[in-house]
Tab-separated table of C-alpha atoms and ligand atoms in Angstrom:
chain	number	residue	atom	x	y	z
A	379	UNK	CA	0.217	-25.861	15.870
A	380	UNK	CA	-3.077	-26.421	17.441
A	381	UNK	CA	-2.101	-24.778	21.094
A	382	UNK	CA	-0.809	-21.709	19.492
A	383	UNK	CA	-3.226	-18.472	19.040
A	384	UNK	CA	-4.471	-18.504	15.452
A	385	UNK	CA	-4.841	-15.107	13.230
A	386	UNK	CA	-6.489	-14.841	9.927
A	387	UNK	CA	-5.739	-12.163	7.914
A	388	UNK	CA	-8.506	-11.031	5.328
A	389	UNK	CA	-6.997	-9.527	2.103
A	390	UNK	CA	-7.325	-9.398	-1.493
A	391	UNK	CA	-5.039	-8.480	-4.545
A	392	UNK	CA	-6.728	-5.597	-5.469
A	393	UNK	CA	-3.847	-3.153	-5.524
A	394	UNK	CA	-3.481	-0.663	-2.377
A	395	UNK	CA	-0.820	-2.861	-1.020
A	396	UNK	CA	-3.308	-5.233	0.878
A	397	UNK	CA	-1.002	-8.456	0.428
A	398	UNK	CA	2.122	-6.717	1.281
A	399	UNK	CA	0.495	-5.171	4.298
A	400	UNK	CA	-0.680	-8.429	5.451
A	401	UNK	CA	2.644	-10.251	4.730
A	402	UNK	CA	4.620	-7.348	6.782
A	403	UNK	CA	2.509	-7.695	9.919
A	404	UNK	CA	2.990	-11.753	9.592
A	405	UNK	CA	6.675	-10.972	9.029
A	406	UNK	CA	6.728	-8.651	12.127
A	407	UNK	CA	4.804	-11.372	14.210
A	408	UNK	CA	7.360	-13.919	13.228
A	409	UNK	CA	9.902	-11.618	14.128
A	410	UNK	CA	8.477	-10.478	17.548
A	411	UNK	CA	7.076	-13.878	18.756
A	412	UNK	CA	9.171	-16.678	16.812
A	413	UNK	CA	6.870	-19.948	16.516
A	414	UNK	CA	4.240	-18.456	18.673
A	415	UNK	CA	1.395	-17.949	16.573
A	416	UNK	CA	-0.240	-19.345	13.431
A	417	UNK	CA	-1.102	-16.865	10.781
A	418	UNK	CA	-3.002	-17.364	7.511
A	419	UNK	CA	-3.995	-15.031	4.553
A	420	UNK	CA	-7.384	-15.784	2.849
A	421	UNK	CA	-7.603	-13.945	-0.448
A	422	UNK	CA	-11.568	-13.288	0.354
A	423	UNK	CA	-12.536	-12.373	-3.374
A	424	UNK	CA	-10.658	-15.289	-4.989
A	425	UNK	CA	-11.430	-17.820	-2.075
A	426	UNK	CA	-14.997	-17.079	-0.973
A	427	UNK	CA	-16.701	-14.184	-2.958
A	428	UNK	CA	-19.634	-15.627	-5.062
A	429	UNK	CA	-19.443	-14.619	-8.643
A	430	UNK	CA	-19.405	-11.852	-9.922
A	431	UNK	CA	-17.315	-10.666	-6.999
A	432	UNK	CA	-14.736	-13.002	-7.152
A	433	UNK	CA	-13.580	-11.550	-10.572
A	434	UNK	CA	-12.289	-8.434	-8.452
A	435	UNK	CA	-8.539	-9.322	-8.572
A	436	UNK	CA	-8.685	-9.544	-12.148
A	437	UNK	CA	-10.958	-6.620	-12.859
A	438	UNK	CA	-8.759	-4.080	-10.590
A	439	UNK	CA	-6.037	-3.614	-13.130
A	440	UNK	CA	-7.762	-2.513	-15.899
A	441	UNK	CA	-10.090	-0.549	-13.863
A	442	UNK	CA	-7.473	1.303	-12.238
A	443	UNK	CA	-6.246	2.539	-15.685
A	444	UNK	CA	-9.968	4.163	-15.987
A	445	UNK	CA	-9.677	6.822	-13.254
A	446	UNK	CA	-13.067	8.378	-14.261
A	447	UNK	CA	-14.657	4.904	-13.598
A	448	UNK	CA	-13.189	4.558	-10.511
A	449	UNK	CA	-13.666	7.862	-9.078
A	450	UNK	CA	-17.433	7.266	-9.947
A	451	UNK	CA	-17.710	4.473	-8.167
A	452	UNK	CA	-15.343	5.505	-4.987
A	453	UNK	CA	-17.609	8.495	-4.717
A	454	UNK	CA	-21.103	6.918	-4.771
A	455	UNK	CA	-20.099	4.756	-2.149
A	456	UNK	CA	-17.844	6.919	0.171
A	457	UNK	CA	-20.053	7.739	2.844
A	458	UNK	CA	-21.359	5.674	5.770
A	459	UNK	CA	-25.009	5.638	4.656
A	460	UNK	CA	-24.004	5.176	0.847
A	461	UNK	CA	-21.763	2.289	1.764
A	462	UNK	CA	-24.711	0.609	4.138
A	463	UNK	CA	-26.957	0.689	0.941
A	464	UNK	CA	-24.523	-0.934	-1.166
A	465	UNK	CA	-23.772	-3.583	1.335
A	466	UNK	CA	-27.404	-4.043	2.196
A	467	UNK	CA	-28.099	-4.660	-1.406
A	468	UNK	CA	-25.328	-7.294	-1.643
A	469	UNK	CA	-25.853	-9.030	1.364
A	470	UNK	CA	-28.257	-11.643	0.068
A	471	UNK	CA	-25.688	-12.560	-2.411
A	472	UNK	CA	-22.622	-12.923	-0.221
A	473	UNK	CA	-23.927	-14.015	3.126
A	474	UNK	CA	-23.416	-17.860	2.342
A	475	UNK	CA	-19.986	-17.289	1.394
A	476	UNK	CA	-18.943	-15.073	4.342
A	477	UNK	CA	-20.551	-17.510	6.725
A	478	UNK	CA	-18.380	-20.214	5.088
A	479	UNK	CA	-15.404	-18.110	5.339
A	480	UNK	CA	-15.807	-17.638	8.898
A	481	UNK	CA	-16.664	-21.217	9.763
A	482	UNK	CA	-13.713	-22.730	7.738
A	483	UNK	CA	-11.215	-20.674	9.396
A	484	UNK	CA	-11.729	-20.541	13.111
A	485	UNK	CA	-9.173	-18.587	14.785
A	486	UNK	CA	-8.502	-16.104	17.961
A	487	UNK	CA	-8.240	-12.939	15.961
A	488	UNK	CA	-9.422	-11.517	12.467
A	489	UNK	CA	-7.447	-8.981	10.861
A	490	UNK	CA	-8.668	-6.969	8.060
A	491	UNK	CA	-6.576	-5.255	5.500
A	492	UNK	CA	-9.479	-4.493	2.987
A	493	UNK	CA	-11.919	-1.882	2.905
A	494	UNK	CA	-14.803	-3.751	1.205
A	495	UNK	CA	-14.824	-6.756	3.496
A	496	UNK	CA	-15.446	-4.909	6.951
A	497	UNK	CA	-19.231	-4.577	6.862
A	498	UNK	CA	-19.949	-8.083	5.505
A	499	UNK	CA	-17.824	-9.792	7.813
A	500	UNK	CA	-18.812	-7.960	10.804
A	501	UNK	CA	-22.407	-8.617	10.025
A	502	UNK	CA	-22.011	-12.315	9.763
A	503	UNK	CA	-19.698	-12.137	12.774
A	504	UNK	CA	-22.611	-10.591	15.174
A	505	UNK	CA	-23.257	-13.694	17.005
A	506	UNK	CA	-19.485	-15.033	17.404
A	507	UNK	CA	-17.178	-13.576	19.568
A	508	UNK	CA	-14.055	-13.564	17.528
A	509	UNK	CA	-12.089	-10.197	18.078
A	510	UNK	CA	-12.063	-8.203	14.820
A	511	UNK	CA	-9.612	-5.634	13.907
A	512	UNK	CA	-8.867	-3.435	11.002
A	513	UNK	CA	-5.543	-2.360	9.777
A	514	UNK	CA	-6.206	0.598	7.248
A	515	UNK	CA	-3.763	0.415	4.143
A	516	UNK	CA	-4.650	3.938	2.839
A	517	UNK	CA	-2.776	6.864	4.209
A	518	UNK	CA	-5.088	9.846	4.578
A	519	UNK	CA	-8.114	9.896	2.569
A	520	UNK	CA	-9.524	6.552	3.337
A	521	UNK	CA	-12.880	5.443	2.241
A	522	UNK	CA	-15.886	4.889	4.559
A	523	UNK	CA	-16.123	1.215	3.995
A	524	UNK	CA	-12.800	0.774	5.921
A	525	UNK	CA	-14.672	1.935	9.054
A	526	UNK	CA	-17.368	0.007	10.963
A	527	UNK	CA	-18.501	0.725	14.492
A	528	UNK	CA	-18.462	-2.922	15.284
A	529	UNK	CA	-14.540	-3.537	14.772
A	530	UNK	CA	-12.962	-3.933	17.832
A	531	UNK	CA	-10.214	-1.756	16.900
A	532	UNK	CA	-9.324	0.196	14.021
A	533	UNK	CA	-5.322	0.839	13.508
A	534	UNK	CA	-4.696	3.831	10.982
A	535	UNK	CA	-1.390	5.417	9.623
A	536	UNK	CA	-2.142	9.088	10.145
A	537	UNK	CA	-3.907	11.385	12.398
A	538	UNK	CA	-6.030	12.676	9.417
A	539	UNK	CA	-7.336	8.661	8.949
A	540	UNK	CA	-8.296	8.964	12.595
A	541	UNK	CA	-10.241	12.060	12.069
A	542	UNK	CA	-11.837	10.410	9.111
A	543	UNK	CA	-12.696	6.822	11.185
A	544	UNK	CA	-14.291	8.912	13.848
A	545	UNK	CA	-15.987	11.242	11.682
A	546	UNK	CA	-18.030	8.288	9.941
A	547	UNK	CA	-18.909	6.708	13.269
A	548	UNK	CA	-16.009	4.574	14.709
A	549	UNK	CA	-15.479	5.365	18.617
A	550	UNK	CA	-12.466	7.495	19.424
A	551	UNK	CA	-11.199	4.806	21.739
A	552	UNK	CA	-10.999	2.091	19.227
A	553	UNK	CA	-8.911	4.162	16.788
A	554	UNK	CA	-4.976	3.814	17.020
A	555	UNK	CA	-2.566	5.833	14.949
A	556	UNK	CA	0.291	3.663	14.242
A	557	UNK	CA	1.389	3.880	10.751
A	558	UNK	CA	1.590	1.800	7.684
A	559	UNK	CA	3.329	-1.634	7.840
A	560	UNK	CA	6.163	-2.044	5.708
A	561	UNK	CA	8.148	-4.993	5.137
A	562	UNK	CA	11.285	-5.630	7.609
A	563	UNK	CA	13.749	-5.288	4.717
A	564	UNK	CA	12.855	-1.869	4.105
A	565	UNK	CA	13.316	-0.913	7.979
A	566	UNK	CA	17.029	-1.974	8.297
A	567	UNK	CA	19.445	0.512	8.445
A	568	UNK	CA	20.313	2.552	4.902
A	569	UNK	CA	23.882	1.078	4.518
A	570	UNK	CA	26.338	2.347	1.943
A	571	UNK	CA	24.770	4.015	-1.090
A	572	UNK	CA	27.888	3.527	-3.498
A	573	UNK	CA	28.503	0.152	-2.777
A	574	UNK	CA	24.805	-0.505	-3.415
A	575	UNK	CA	25.220	1.151	-6.854
A	576	UNK	CA	28.355	-0.653	-7.693
A	577	UNK	CA	26.449	-3.952	-7.062
A	578	UNK	CA	23.518	-3.003	-8.929
A	579	UNK	CA	25.869	-1.673	-11.711
A	580	UNK	CA	24.479	1.917	-11.729
A	581	UNK	CA	26.628	4.995	-12.376
A	582	UNK	CA	28.130	6.564	-9.153
A	583	UNK	CA	29.044	9.953	-10.758
A	584	UNK	CA	25.590	10.997	-11.276
A	585	UNK	CA	22.127	11.426	-9.608
A	586	UNK	CA	19.787	8.338	-10.194
A	587	UNK	CA	16.238	8.791	-10.553
A	588	UNK	CA	14.084	5.842	-9.869
A	589	UNK	CA	10.956	5.662	-11.434
A	590	UNK	CA	8.145	3.195	-10.246
A	591	UNK	CA	4.298	2.861	-11.088
A	592	UNK	CA	3.156	1.023	-8.339
A	593	UNK	CA	3.136	-3.046	-8.435
A	594	UNK	CA	1.239	-2.682	-12.148
A	595	UNK	CA	3.547	-0.228	-13.693
A	596	UNK	CA	0.619	2.175	-14.058
A	597	UNK	CA	0.419	5.713	-15.625
A	598	UNK	CA	2.328	7.753	-18.120
A	599	UNK	CA	5.801	5.764	-17.205
A	600	UNK	CA	7.152	6.074	-20.700
A	601	UNK	CA	6.421	9.924	-21.231
A	602	UNK	CA	7.622	10.588	-17.765
A	603	UNK	CA	10.946	8.863	-18.531
A	604	UNK	CA	11.202	10.495	-21.811
A	605	UNK	CA	10.809	13.906	-20.404
A	606	UNK	CA	13.402	13.248	-17.930
A	607	UNK	CA	15.791	12.058	-20.657
A	608	UNK	CA	15.147	14.988	-22.586
A	609	UNK	CA	15.654	17.770	-19.778
A	610	UNK	CA	18.270	16.053	-17.516
A	611	UNK	CA	21.162	14.650	-19.524
A	612	UNK	CA	23.148	14.568	-16.441
A	613	UNK	CA	21.224	12.053	-14.481
A	614	UNK	CA	20.667	8.281	-14.796
A	615	UNK	CA	17.442	6.758	-15.010
A	616	UNK	CA	16.248	3.391	-13.454
A	617	UNK	CA	12.549	2.517	-14.445
A	618	UNK	CA	10.672	-0.386	-12.642
A	619	UNK	CA	7.776	-1.266	-14.863
A	620	UNK	CA	6.356	-3.808	-12.456
A	621	UNK	CA	3.808	-6.276	-13.862
A	622	UNK	CA	3.506	-4.261	-17.046
A	623	UNK	CA	5.467	-6.380	-19.818
A	624	UNK	CA	4.477	-4.387	-22.883
A	625	UNK	CA	5.709	-0.965	-21.204
A	626	UNK	CA	8.947	-2.941	-20.174
A	627	UNK	CA	9.543	-4.125	-23.891
A	628	UNK	CA	8.745	-0.507	-25.213
A	629	UNK	CA	11.357	0.915	-22.967
A	630	UNK	CA	14.181	-1.812	-23.830
A	631	UNK	CA	13.363	-0.883	-27.511
A	632	UNK	CA	14.289	2.770	-27.108
A	633	UNK	CA	17.909	4.144	-27.376
A	634	UNK	CA	18.148	6.167	-24.358
A	635	UNK	CA	20.604	9.393	-24.277
A	636	UNK	CA	21.361	8.855	-20.799
A	637	UNK	CA	22.314	5.662	-18.816
A	638	UNK	CA	18.967	4.113	-18.344
A	639	UNK	CA	18.270	0.879	-16.772
A	640	UNK	CA	14.774	-1.057	-17.231
A	641	UNK	CA	13.584	-3.901	-15.023
A	642	UNK	CA	10.133	-5.728	-14.708
A	643	UNK	CA	8.660	-6.718	-11.097
A	644	UNK	CA	11.855	-6.379	-8.751
A	645	UNK	CA	12.283	-8.027	-5.546
A	646	UNK	CA	14.956	-5.435	-4.076
A	647	UNK	CA	12.951	-2.502	-3.908
A	648	UNK	CA	14.527	-1.773	-0.382
A	649	UNK	CA	18.128	-1.701	-2.416
A	650	UNK	CA	16.799	0.274	-5.285
A	651	UNK	CA	15.433	2.879	-2.927
A	652	UNK	CA	18.579	3.051	-0.908
A	653	UNK	CA	20.890	3.497	-4.178
A	654	UNK	CA	18.611	6.052	-5.402
A	655	UNK	CA	18.632	9.895	-5.138
A	656	UNK	CA	15.252	10.821	-6.307
A	657	UNK	CA	12.144	8.533	-6.557
A	658	UNK	CA	9.144	9.552	-9.240
A	659	UNK	CA	6.312	7.474	-8.478
A	660	UNK	CA	2.456	6.971	-8.544
A	661	UNK	CA	1.284	7.870	-5.130
A	662	UNK	CA	0.722	4.460	-3.871
A	663	UNK	CA	0.773	4.206	-0.131
A	664	UNK	CA	3.167	1.262	-0.161
A	665	UNK	CA	5.933	2.927	-1.993
A	666	UNK	CA	5.547	6.187	-0.516
A	667	UNK	CA	5.905	4.916	2.954
A	668	UNK	CA	8.927	2.793	1.905
A	669	UNK	CA	10.479	5.814	0.629
A	670	UNK	CA	9.982	7.877	3.817
A	671	UNK	CA	11.979	5.063	5.503
A	672	UNK	CA	14.867	5.285	2.965
A	673	UNK	CA	14.967	8.883	3.148
A	674	UNK	CA	14.206	9.210	-0.506
A	675	UNK	CA	12.607	12.695	-1.689
A	676	UNK	CA	9.497	11.822	-4.008
A	677	UNK	CA	8.176	13.186	-7.083
A	678	UNK	CA	4.397	12.071	-7.414
A	679	UNK	CA	3.224	12.123	-11.144
A	680	UNK	CA	-0.134	10.425	-10.763
A	681	UNK	CA	-2.567	9.226	-8.003
A	682	UNK	CA	-5.752	6.845	-8.007
A	683	UNK	CA	-8.541	9.286	-7.618
A	684	UNK	CA	-10.363	9.139	-4.084
A	685	UNK	CA	-8.087	6.970	-2.123
A	686	UNK	CA	-4.619	8.429	-3.065
A	687	UNK	CA	-5.709	12.238	-3.224
A	688	UNK	CA	-4.526	12.661	0.274
A	689	UNK	CA	-1.145	10.935	-0.075
A	690	UNK	CA	-0.517	13.775	-2.356
A	691	UNK	CA	-1.504	16.315	-0.084
A	692	UNK	CA	0.350	14.525	2.809
A	693	UNK	CA	3.664	14.193	0.988
A	694	UNK	CA	3.400	17.916	0.059
A	695	UNK	CA	2.597	19.309	3.202
A	696	UNK	CA	5.304	17.361	5.051
A	697	UNK	CA	7.730	18.897	2.672
A	698	UNK	CA	8.803	15.088	1.661
A	699	UNK	CA	7.962	15.503	-1.947
A	700	UNK	CA	6.541	17.302	-5.321
A	701	UNK	CA	3.416	17.078	-7.107
A	702	UNK	CA	3.898	17.034	-10.877
A	703	UNK	CA	0.842	15.620	-12.723
A	704	UNK	CA	2.370	16.238	-16.169
A	705	UNK	CA	5.603	14.344	-17.525
A	706	UNK	CA	7.237	18.089	-18.186
A	707	UNK	CA	6.511	19.094	-14.552
A	708	UNK	CA	8.072	15.795	-13.593
A	709	UNK	CA	11.241	16.518	-15.690
A	710	UNK	CA	11.384	20.382	-14.048
A	711	UNK	CA	11.126	18.800	-10.460
A	712	UNK	CA	14.068	16.504	-11.493
A	713	UNK	CA	16.016	19.380	-12.799
A	714	UNK	CA	15.489	21.430	-9.443
A	715	UNK	CA	16.292	18.859	-7.245
A	716	UNK	CA	19.514	17.985	-9.226
A	717	UNK	CA	20.449	21.598	-9.248
A	718	UNK	CA	19.628	22.257	-5.957
A	719	UNK	CA	20.910	19.500	-3.786
A	720	UNK	CA	20.432	21.445	-0.493
A	721	UNK	CA	16.455	21.637	-1.281
A	722	UNK	CA	16.698	17.888	-2.272
A	723	UNK	CA	18.474	17.081	1.278
A	724	UNK	CA	16.169	18.968	2.887
A	725	UNK	CA	13.190	16.964	1.412
A	726	UNK	CA	15.104	13.727	2.276
A	727	UNK	CA	15.126	14.856	6.005
A	728	UNK	CA	11.522	15.466	5.873
A	729	UNK	CA	10.932	11.788	4.730
A	730	UNK	CA	12.881	10.475	7.293
A	731	UNK	CA	11.215	12.743	9.791
A	732	UNK	CA	7.598	11.148	8.761
A	733	UNK	CA	8.666	7.872	8.453
A	734	UNK	CA	7.330	5.159	10.744
A	735	UNK	CA	9.815	2.100	10.270
A	736	UNK	CA	8.471	0.571	13.516
A	737	UNK	CA	4.780	0.334	12.473
A	738	UNK	CA	4.432	-3.284	11.388
A	739	UNK	CA	6.199	-4.482	14.905
A	740	UNK	CA	3.940	-2.397	16.673
A	741	UNK	CA	0.962	-3.614	15.006
A	742	UNK	CA	2.274	-7.335	15.639
A	743	UNK	CA	2.422	-6.471	19.358
A	744	UNK	CA	-1.250	-5.081	19.286
A	745	UNK	CA	-2.208	-8.428	17.568
A	746	UNK	CA	-0.585	-10.463	19.690
A	747	UNK	CA	-1.945	-9.235	22.814
A	748	UNK	CA	-5.465	-9.165	21.443
A	749	UNK	CA	-5.211	-12.905	19.991
A	750	UNK	CA	-3.593	-14.001	23.240
A	751	UNK	CA	-6.287	-12.727	25.253
A	752	UNK	CA	-9.112	-14.188	23.208
A	753	UNK	CA	-7.128	-17.639	23.374
A	754	UNK	CA	-7.037	-17.394	27.043
A	755	UNK	CA	-10.926	-16.789	27.386
A	756	UNK	CA	-10.533	-12.912	27.714
B	838	UDP	N1	6.860	-3.394	-5.783
B	838	UDP	C1	7.737	-4.347	-5.664
B	838	UDP	N2	8.539	-4.424	-6.798
B	838	UDP	C2	7.925	-3.729	-8.312
B	838	UDP	C3	7.059	-2.997	-8.181
B	838	UDP	C4	6.803	-2.421	-6.699
B	838	UDP	O1	8.366	-4.654	-4.738
B	838	UDP	O2	8.776	-4.137	-9.303
B	838	UDP	C5	6.003	-3.023	-4.328
B	838	UDP	C6	6.579	-1.641	-3.749
B	838	UDP	O3	7.646	-1.518	-3.234
B	838	UDP	C7	5.158	-1.736	-2.768
B	838	UDP	C8	4.215	-2.227	-3.590
B	838	UDP	O4	5.025	-3.198	-4.354
B	838	UDP	O5	5.548	-2.222	-1.739
B	838	UDP	C9	3.356	-1.269	-4.242
B	838	UDP	O6	2.615	-0.577	-3.373
B	838	UDP	P1	1.712	0.691	-3.270
B	838	UDP	O7	0.980	0.767	-2.147
B	838	UDP	O8	2.774	1.744	-3.743
B	838	UDP	O9	1.006	0.639	-5.152
B	838	UDP	P2	-0.175	-0.363	-5.689
B	838	UDP	O10	0.251	-0.885	-6.810
B	838	UDP	O11	-0.471	-1.351	-4.409
B	838	UDP	O12	-1.526	0.527	-5.876
C-alpha cells in the first residue's frame, strides 16, 4: 500500500533470535494496527553484505560451537572505541552495499534488531532523515555494537542493558526499557496443562522435563539427557533437537529407560512450554523470556560466552532458575525440583514476576508512532 507508513526491519539469521524478534514485532504491529502499516524484513548479511560478510549466516552455527573463538571475537570488539576501529576498517568494503540497501528500501522508519549493522547503516544514513530505532535482543550483557549515539531510540529488555547503553555513550533519554519481543502465541493465557499433555501424548502422572538447545540444538544435549535419565527415573523427558538432525538420530536410536519424546525443530513451542514442568535450556534470550511468560522454571546448562553471560546471572538473581554447567549438575537440579515441588513453584512464580508478555505490543506502539510522525513530515 503506497499510502501506508513503511517500516523496514534489518535482521540476520545469526542466532540470538533476531528473526524471531522482528517477526514478533511485525505480528504485534498487525495485531495493534491491522492493515495500517507496510513492513519488510531485510536480511542484511544475505541480501546486502559483500563477500565475505555475506557468509555470516552460514558461518554462525559452526562458529557458535567454538566458544573460545567466539569469546575472543566478542571481547576484542566489545567497547565503543574498539567497535569503532573495526567499523572504520571495514567501511570501505561495505559502504556501497549499505547505500544500496538504503536506496532500495525507502521507508518511514528503520528498525534494527541486530548489533552488527548499526554503525555502518547510521553512517550511511547521515544525510538522510529516516528515523532509526534499535531493538536490542540480548538481555543483560549487551555488546557495545548494539549502541550508537546516532540512533533515535534504543529499546532494551532490562535495566542492566539500559545502564550499559548509557555507559557506552547513548543519551539516557534515548534509551527505553520495554522487554524482549516475544511472539503472540507465547503471550496467550497458559490454559489447561493436563489437556495439553494429553494432546501431545505425554504422560500425566510424572513431571515432564523439556530439554532445548536453542534453534540449532546446541550444547551437550545428549549427555544432559542421559544424566537426567540415569538420575530421575520418575521423570519424563522431552528433547527438542532444533535443526540438529544428527543429534535427533542419535537420541532416537537410544533405548530410554524413562518415557522420552524426541522432536526436531518444533513449531508448537508455546504449547510445549505450557505443558512441561521444568525447562532445561542453553541461555538463549528468546527461550528464557518465553519460559518466563509460561511460568516455567529454568535450568541453564550452557551459554554463549559474552552475550549470554548476563542471561544466566539474571535468571539466577531473579530466583527463576538454576545454573548447572555440567550434565550431572543439571540432573541434580532436576532431582531437587522434582523432590521439592514448593521450591519449583517458587521459581515458577518468579518467572511470571519478571515476564513481559506485553513487550512486543509496546514496541509496536512506539514504532507505529515514530513511522507515522515521519510520514506526516515530523
Ligand atoms: N525454537 C522453536 N522450535 C525449536 C527450537 C527453538 O520454535 O525447535 C525457538 C524458541 O522458542 C526461541 C528460538 O527458537 O524462540 C531460539 O531463540 P534463543 O534466543 O533462545 O536462542 P538462539 O538459538 O537464537 O541463540
